[in-house]
Amino acid sequence: MTPAEMETRIVRYGDLQPCKTAFIDAHTPGSDQKENFTIIGGGVSESPDQHVHIGIPHGFNIGAAGQPPKCRNSLHDHHTAEAFFVLKGRWRFFWGRYGDAGEVTLEEGDIFNIPTGIFRGFENIGTDYGMIMAILGGDDAGGGVMWAPQVIQDAAEHGLVLGEDGKLYDTKRQQKLPAGVAPMAVMSDAELAKRPEPTTRDVLPNHVARYLDMMALADRKPVKVIGEQGLLRDKPGFEVDFITRGSATAAKHMHKMPSVLMPMRGHWRVDWDGGSATLAPGDTMSVPENVAHSAVPSMTGEASLYHIVATGDPAGLTWQG
């Protein structure tokens, strides 16, 4: 591939295009300032205004959420895995039917592989605009978002209705549900009663990995963070590795499926037969399948990078073996 061809598969942090109407809580006070980014794959946005940077199927989706301080993302769930790492800021993640079953605070570089089957939300508790990067299992990310009933009710009071077709309709803009399309059904009490309410003690050991620990563990070879034999044991249809200056190598390798490079700290030079490119924190690079490549830090200083590749396993519920 030429450098120009590869550049079409690189999404620069400064070029990210936000959507402020991606989800049902876009008008709800406290959540109305959040920005959603769909970097690779269609994600689970409910808005036709969402810009998709790279539409090539990877077996997983890459997205991001940007929020100013005190802005929160409402309680929701997905049919497939959802993992976040903090790129900028300090974030509080909370979960449960009403968001009070448990919570954890994540700092920059920390990663959270959230268990499926529980409602989860998050808020920026830092002092500046924050950004979290997301990995969602499956090419269609499970087909959509499941919202806690109170989120749907609050949204309706502020003019937004989610149709059973998965699309948002803004009554403030005189939009109406099309003929034959009913509002998205709210979960019944029986369905809600089946959902677990794990405590922080239940979740933290198996689903959160801390940046400083991964930096230490990856001093000589990459650390598998999410995977069947990872720090966070799971088979969500993709694996996540963590690489540092000490574990990076100039030896080229390739994968049978597209892989994604996401620098956390430092600048990284990616070489392949035909060219090279330099990535900065917040950039996302999709390397095509069967393209031999390497990634090494291009400058002195702290350097860390997340690497994601599909495994071919079905994207589904969080797995524990």
Short mmCIF file of C-alpha atoms in Angstrom, two decimals:
data_model
loop_
_atom_site.label_atom_id
_atom_site.label_comp_id
_atom_site.label_asym_id
_atom_site.label_seq_id
_atom_site.Cartn_x
_atom_site.Cartn_y
_atom_site.Cartn_z
CA MET A 1 0.00 0.00 0.00
CA THR A 2 1.15 3.52 -0.75
CA PRO A 3 1.28 6.11 2.05
CA ALA A 4 -1.71 7.86 0.45
CA GLU A 5 -3.75 4.65 0.47
CA MET A 6 -2.86 3.92 4.07
CA GLU A 7 -3.71 7.47 5.13
CA THR A 8 -7.35 6.77 4.24
CA ARG A 9 -7.28 4.19 7.04
CA ILE A 10 -5.91 6.62 9.65
CA VAL A 11 -8.29 8.80 11.65
CA ARG A 12 -6.41 11.68 13.26
CA TYR A 13 -7.59 12.86 16.66
CA GLY A 14 -7.85 16.41 15.40
CA ASP A 15 -10.03 15.30 12.48
CA LEU A 16 -12.66 13.45 14.52
CA GLN A 17 -16.18 14.58 13.62
CA PRO A 18 -18.59 14.59 16.58
CA CYS A 19 -22.30 13.96 16.69
CA LYS A 20 -24.23 15.70 19.47
CA THR A 21 -27.54 13.98 18.70
CA ALA A 22 -26.35 10.36 18.63
CA PHE A 23 -28.55 8.98 21.40
CA ILE A 24 -31.90 9.27 23.11
CA ASP A 25 -30.58 11.39 26.00
CA ALA A 26 -29.21 14.13 23.70
CA HIS A 27 -31.72 16.69 25.09
CA THR A 28 -31.75 15.45 28.70
CA PRO A 29 -30.12 17.98 31.07
CA GLY A 30 -26.79 16.66 32.31
CA SER A 31 -26.29 14.59 29.17
CA ASP A 32 -26.97 17.17 26.47
CA GLN A 33 -23.34 18.27 25.99
CA LYS A 34 -21.81 14.90 25.18
CA GLU A 35 -20.26 14.18 21.80
CA ASN A 36 -20.20 10.78 20.14
CA PHE A 37 -17.59 9.66 17.61
CA THR A 38 -17.87 6.66 15.29
CA ILE A 39 -14.34 5.87 14.13
CA ILE A 40 -14.52 2.33 12.69
CA GLY A 41 -17.84 0.68 11.86
CA GLY A 42 -21.36 2.00 12.24
CA GLY A 43 -21.42 1.66 16.02
CA VAL A 44 -24.76 1.98 17.78
CA SER A 45 -25.63 5.60 17.06
CA GLU A 46 -29.36 6.24 16.77
CA SER A 47 -28.93 9.41 14.70
CA PRO A 48 -28.66 9.83 10.91
CA ASP A 49 -26.30 12.74 11.64
CA GLN A 50 -23.55 10.41 12.85
CA HIS A 51 -20.42 10.49 10.67
CA VAL A 52 -18.66 7.14 10.19
CA HIS A 53 -14.95 7.67 9.53
CA ILE A 54 -14.07 4.14 8.35
CA GLY A 55 -16.86 1.81 7.28
CA ILE A 56 -14.75 -1.28 6.56
CA PRO A 57 -15.91 -4.30 8.64
CA HIS A 58 -13.33 -5.35 11.23
CA GLY A 59 -15.31 -7.75 13.41
CA PHE A 60 -15.58 -5.00 16.02
CA ASN A 61 -16.32 -1.28 16.19
CA ILE A 62 -14.13 1.57 17.44
CA GLY A 63 -15.79 4.69 18.79
CA ALA A 64 -15.28 7.43 21.35
CA ALA A 65 -17.19 9.67 23.72
CA GLY A 66 -16.14 13.21 24.51
CA GLN A 67 -17.71 15.10 27.40
CA PRO A 68 -17.10 18.31 29.34
CA PRO A 69 -16.86 18.14 33.14
CA LYS A 70 -19.99 16.95 34.97
CA CYS A 71 -21.56 15.61 31.76
CA ARG A 72 -22.89 12.06 32.02
CA ASN A 73 -23.86 9.26 29.65
CA SER A 74 -27.14 7.66 30.69
CA LEU A 75 -27.65 4.07 31.82
CA HIS A 76 -27.68 1.62 28.92
CA ASP A 77 -26.59 -1.85 27.86
CA HIS A 78 -25.37 -3.63 24.72
CA HIS A 79 -25.85 -7.12 23.34
CA THR A 80 -22.07 -7.52 22.85
CA ALA A 81 -18.92 -6.53 24.69
CA GLU A 82 -18.15 -2.88 25.43
CA ALA A 83 -14.65 -1.92 26.58
CA PHE A 84 -13.38 1.61 27.26
CA PHE A 85 -9.97 3.09 27.87
CA VAL A 86 -9.51 6.63 29.11
CA LEU A 87 -7.58 8.83 26.69
CA LYS A 88 -8.07 12.14 28.49
CA GLY A 89 -9.39 13.08 31.90
CA ARG A 90 -10.83 11.28 34.92
CA TRP A 91 -14.06 9.30 34.58
CA ARG A 92 -16.53 7.64 36.92
CA PHE A 93 -18.25 4.51 35.63
CA PHE A 94 -21.36 3.26 37.42
CA TRP A 95 -23.80 0.43 36.84
CA GLY A 96 -27.02 -1.28 37.89
CA ARG A 97 -30.76 -0.69 37.38
CA TYR A 98 -30.48 2.78 38.91
CA GLY A 99 -26.71 3.19 38.60
CA ASP A 100 -26.06 2.51 42.27
CA ALA A 101 -24.98 -1.16 42.30
CA GLY A 102 -21.29 -0.25 42.00
CA GLU A 103 -18.84 2.25 40.55
CA VAL A 104 -15.18 2.73 39.70
CA THR A 105 -13.03 5.76 38.85
CA LEU A 106 -10.68 5.41 35.89
CA GLU A 107 -7.61 7.52 35.17
CA GLU A 108 -5.86 8.07 31.84
CA GLY A 109 -4.79 4.79 30.23
CA ASP A 110 -6.98 2.57 32.44
CA ILE A 111 -9.26 0.11 30.64
CA PHE A 112 -12.66 -1.30 31.64
CA ASN A 113 -14.18 -4.37 29.95
CA ILE A 114 -17.74 -3.86 31.17
CA PRO A 115 -19.77 -7.02 31.86
CA THR A 116 -22.73 -7.47 29.53
CA GLY A 117 -26.19 -7.79 31.04
CA ILE A 118 -25.95 -4.74 33.30
CA PHE A 119 -26.94 -1.15 32.72
CA ARG A 120 -23.89 1.10 32.72
CA GLY A 121 -23.23 4.81 32.52
CA PHE A 122 -20.26 7.14 32.88
CA GLU A 123 -19.46 10.76 33.62
CA ASN A 124 -16.48 13.06 33.29
CA ILE A 125 -15.43 13.98 36.83
CA GLY A 126 -12.28 15.81 35.72
CA THR A 127 -11.70 19.53 35.30
CA ASP A 128 -11.41 19.65 31.49
CA TYR A 129 -12.97 18.10 28.39
CA GLY A 130 -12.42 14.34 28.58
CA MET A 131 -12.29 11.57 26.00
CA ILE A 132 -12.80 7.82 26.33
CA MET A 133 -12.17 5.39 23.48
CA ALA A 134 -14.55 2.46 23.01
CA ILE A 135 -14.40 -1.03 21.51
CA LEU A 136 -17.72 -2.70 20.73
CA GLY A 137 -18.01 -6.35 19.73
CA GLY A 138 -19.36 -7.33 16.32
CA ASP A 139 -19.65 -5.48 13.04
CA ASP A 140 -23.15 -4.28 13.95
CA ALA A 141 -22.27 -3.94 17.66
CA GLY A 142 -25.15 -6.22 18.59
CA GLY A 143 -27.77 -4.24 16.73
CA GLY A 144 -28.35 -1.35 19.09
CA VAL A 145 -28.61 -0.01 22.63
CA MET A 146 -30.91 -1.08 25.46
CA TRP A 147 -31.82 1.83 27.73
CA ALA A 148 -32.90 1.83 31.34
CA PRO A 149 -36.64 2.68 31.43
CA GLN A 150 -36.14 5.99 33.23
CA VAL A 151 -33.79 7.16 30.45
CA ILE A 152 -36.50 6.63 27.82
CA GLN A 153 -39.06 8.38 30.00
CA ASP A 154 -36.78 11.36 30.69
CA ALA A 155 -35.95 11.68 27.00
CA ALA A 156 -39.64 11.79 26.02
CA GLU A 157 -40.15 14.68 28.42
CA HIS A 158 -37.46 16.58 26.50
CA GLY A 159 -38.77 15.79 23.02
CA LEU A 160 -36.86 12.69 21.91
CA VAL A 161 -38.58 9.41 21.08
CA LEU A 162 -36.77 6.22 20.04
CA GLY A 163 -38.65 4.13 17.52
CA GLU A 164 -38.66 0.35 17.41
CA ASP A 165 -36.68 0.80 14.18
CA GLY A 166 -33.74 2.03 16.30
CA LYS A 167 -34.00 5.62 15.04
CA LEU A 168 -34.50 8.81 17.00
CA TYR A 169 -37.38 11.21 16.35
CA ASP A 170 -37.23 14.76 17.69
CA THR A 171 -40.69 16.14 18.41
CA LYS A 172 -39.14 19.57 18.94
CA ARG A 173 -38.33 19.48 15.22
CA GLN A 174 -41.83 18.30 14.35
CA GLN A 175 -40.60 14.77 13.64
CA LYS A 176 -43.12 11.97 14.09
CA LEU A 177 -42.87 8.22 14.19
CA PRO A 178 -43.56 6.83 10.70
CA ALA A 179 -46.75 4.91 10.12
CA GLY A 180 -46.38 1.37 11.40
CA VAL A 181 -43.41 2.21 13.66
CA ALA A 182 -44.12 2.07 17.40
CA PRO A 183 -41.97 3.54 20.15
CA MET A 184 -39.19 1.29 21.43
CA ALA A 185 -40.67 -0.96 24.10
CA VAL A 186 -39.59 -0.36 27.69
CA MET A 187 -38.25 -3.41 29.51
CA SER A 188 -40.85 -5.12 31.66
CA ASP A 189 -40.48 -5.54 35.41
CA ALA A 190 -39.93 -9.26 34.83
CA GLU A 191 -37.09 -8.58 32.39
CA LEU A 192 -35.53 -6.03 34.72
CA ALA A 193 -35.71 -8.46 37.66
CA LYS A 194 -33.52 -10.93 35.76
CA ARG A 195 -30.67 -8.45 35.33
CA PRO A 196 -27.79 -8.86 37.80
CA GLU A 197 -26.69 -6.11 40.18
CA PRO A 198 -22.98 -6.89 40.72
CA THR A 199 -21.11 -4.92 43.37
CA THR A 200 -17.81 -3.14 42.83
CA ARG A 201 -16.13 -6.07 44.59
CA ASP A 202 -17.68 -8.41 41.99
CA VAL A 203 -16.65 -6.34 38.98
CA LEU A 204 -13.32 -4.71 39.71
CA PRO A 205 -10.96 -7.73 39.87
CA ASN A 206 -12.00 -9.27 36.53
CA HIS A 207 -12.91 -6.26 34.42
CA VAL A 208 -10.55 -3.34 35.15
CA ALA A 209 -6.84 -3.07 34.29
CA ARG A 210 -4.80 -0.10 35.46
CA TYR A 211 -2.42 1.79 33.19
CA LEU A 212 0.56 1.83 35.55
CA ASP A 213 0.27 -1.92 36.11
CA MET A 214 0.17 -2.57 32.36
CA MET A 215 3.17 -0.28 31.84
CA ALA A 216 5.11 -2.37 34.34
CA LEU A 217 3.96 -5.72 32.95
CA ALA A 218 4.74 -4.74 29.34
CA ASP A 219 8.36 -3.82 30.03
CA ARG A 220 9.73 -6.69 27.92
CA LYS A 221 6.87 -8.07 25.85
CA PRO A 222 3.33 -6.93 25.01
CA VAL A 223 0.62 -7.66 27.55
CA LYS A 224 -2.62 -9.31 26.46
CA VAL A 225 -5.22 -7.21 28.23
CA ILE A 226 -8.48 -8.69 26.91
CA GLY A 227 -8.48 -12.26 25.62
CA GLU A 228 -8.97 -15.87 26.62
CA GLN A 229 -5.60 -15.71 28.42
CA GLY A 230 -5.64 -11.96 29.07
CA LEU A 231 -5.44 -9.92 32.25
CA LEU A 232 -9.19 -9.54 31.74
CA ARG A 233 -10.27 -13.00 30.60
CA ASP A 234 -12.89 -12.76 27.88
CA LYS A 235 -13.68 -13.92 24.34
CA PRO A 236 -15.71 -10.99 22.94
CA GLY A 237 -14.71 -11.51 19.31
CA PHE A 238 -11.55 -9.42 19.62
CA GLU A 239 -8.34 -9.25 21.62
CA VAL A 240 -6.61 -6.19 23.06
CA ASP A 241 -2.86 -6.00 23.62
CA PHE A 242 -0.88 -3.25 25.35
CA ILE A 243 2.59 -2.32 24.05
CA THR A 244 5.26 -0.03 25.48
CA ARG A 245 8.67 1.17 24.37
CA GLY A 246 10.27 -1.84 26.04
CA SER A 247 8.01 -4.36 24.33
CA ALA A 248 7.79 -2.77 20.87
CA THR A 249 9.74 -4.39 18.06
CA ALA A 250 10.80 -3.34 14.58
CA ALA A 251 10.14 -6.88 13.33
CA LYS A 252 7.14 -6.85 11.01
CA HIS A 253 4.11 -9.07 11.59
CA MET A 254 0.66 -9.47 10.01
CA HIS A 255 -2.84 -10.64 10.89
CA LYS A 256 -5.50 -12.55 8.95
CA MET A 257 -8.00 -9.83 9.89
CA PRO A 258 -7.69 -6.04 10.02
CA SER A 259 -5.97 -4.77 13.16
CA VAL A 260 -6.15 -1.40 14.86
CA LEU A 261 -3.39 0.67 16.49
CA MET A 262 -4.38 3.32 19.06
CA PRO A 263 -1.52 5.22 20.76
CA MET A 264 -2.09 6.20 24.37
CA ARG A 265 1.18 8.04 25.03
CA GLY A 266 3.97 9.21 22.75
CA HIS A 267 4.39 9.19 18.98
CA TRP A 268 4.63 5.89 17.12
CA ARG A 269 6.09 5.15 13.67
CA VAL A 270 4.29 2.43 11.76
CA ASP A 271 6.26 0.86 8.90
CA TRP A 272 4.96 -1.45 6.21
CA ASP A 273 6.19 -2.55 2.80
CA GLY A 274 5.46 0.58 0.80
CA GLY A 275 5.61 3.33 3.36
CA SER A 276 5.41 4.60 6.92
CA ALA A 277 3.22 6.86 9.02
CA THR A 278 3.50 8.49 12.44
CA LEU A 279 0.67 8.27 14.95
CA ALA A 280 -0.01 10.54 17.92
CA PRO A 281 -2.16 9.90 21.03
CA GLY A 282 -5.82 9.75 20.06
CA ASP A 283 -5.12 8.70 16.47
CA THR A 284 -6.62 5.43 15.20
CA MET A 285 -5.02 3.38 12.44
CA SER A 286 -6.62 0.41 10.70
CA VAL A 287 -4.01 -1.91 9.19
CA PRO A 288 -5.42 -4.15 6.43
CA GLU A 289 -5.34 -7.92 6.81
CA ASN A 290 -2.19 -9.68 5.58
CA VAL A 291 -0.13 -6.47 5.50
CA ALA A 292 3.19 -6.92 7.31
CA HIS A 293 3.86 -3.97 9.60
CA SER A 294 5.68 -2.85 12.73
CA ALA A 295 5.12 -0.10 15.28
CA VAL A 296 7.85 1.53 17.39
CA PRO A 297 8.10 4.83 19.29
CA SER A 298 9.42 7.62 17.10
CA MET A 299 10.46 9.99 19.91
CA THR A 300 11.94 9.74 23.37
CA GLY A 301 9.71 9.75 26.44
CA GLU A 302 6.81 7.64 27.66
CA ALA A 303 5.23 5.51 24.94
CA SER A 304 2.24 3.16 25.09
CA LEU A 305 -0.18 1.81 22.54
CA TYR A 306 -3.35 -0.30 22.46
CA HIS A 307 -3.60 -2.92 19.71
CA ILE A 308 -6.92 -4.54 18.77
CA VAL A 309 -7.53 -7.46 16.40
CA ALA A 310 -10.57 -9.65 15.73
CA THR A 311 -10.36 -13.32 16.68
CA GLY A 312 -13.23 -14.76 14.66
CA ASP A 313 -15.09 -15.77 17.82
CA PRO A 314 -18.76 -14.79 17.84
CA ALA A 315 -19.39 -11.39 19.39
CA GLY A 316 -21.68 -11.95 22.32
CA LEU A 317 -22.01 -11.85 26.07
CA THR A 318 -19.06 -11.38 28.38
CA TRP A 319 -17.32 -14.73 28.80
CA GLN A 320 -15.55 -15.98 31.90
CA GLY A 321 -13.62 -19.26 31.89
#
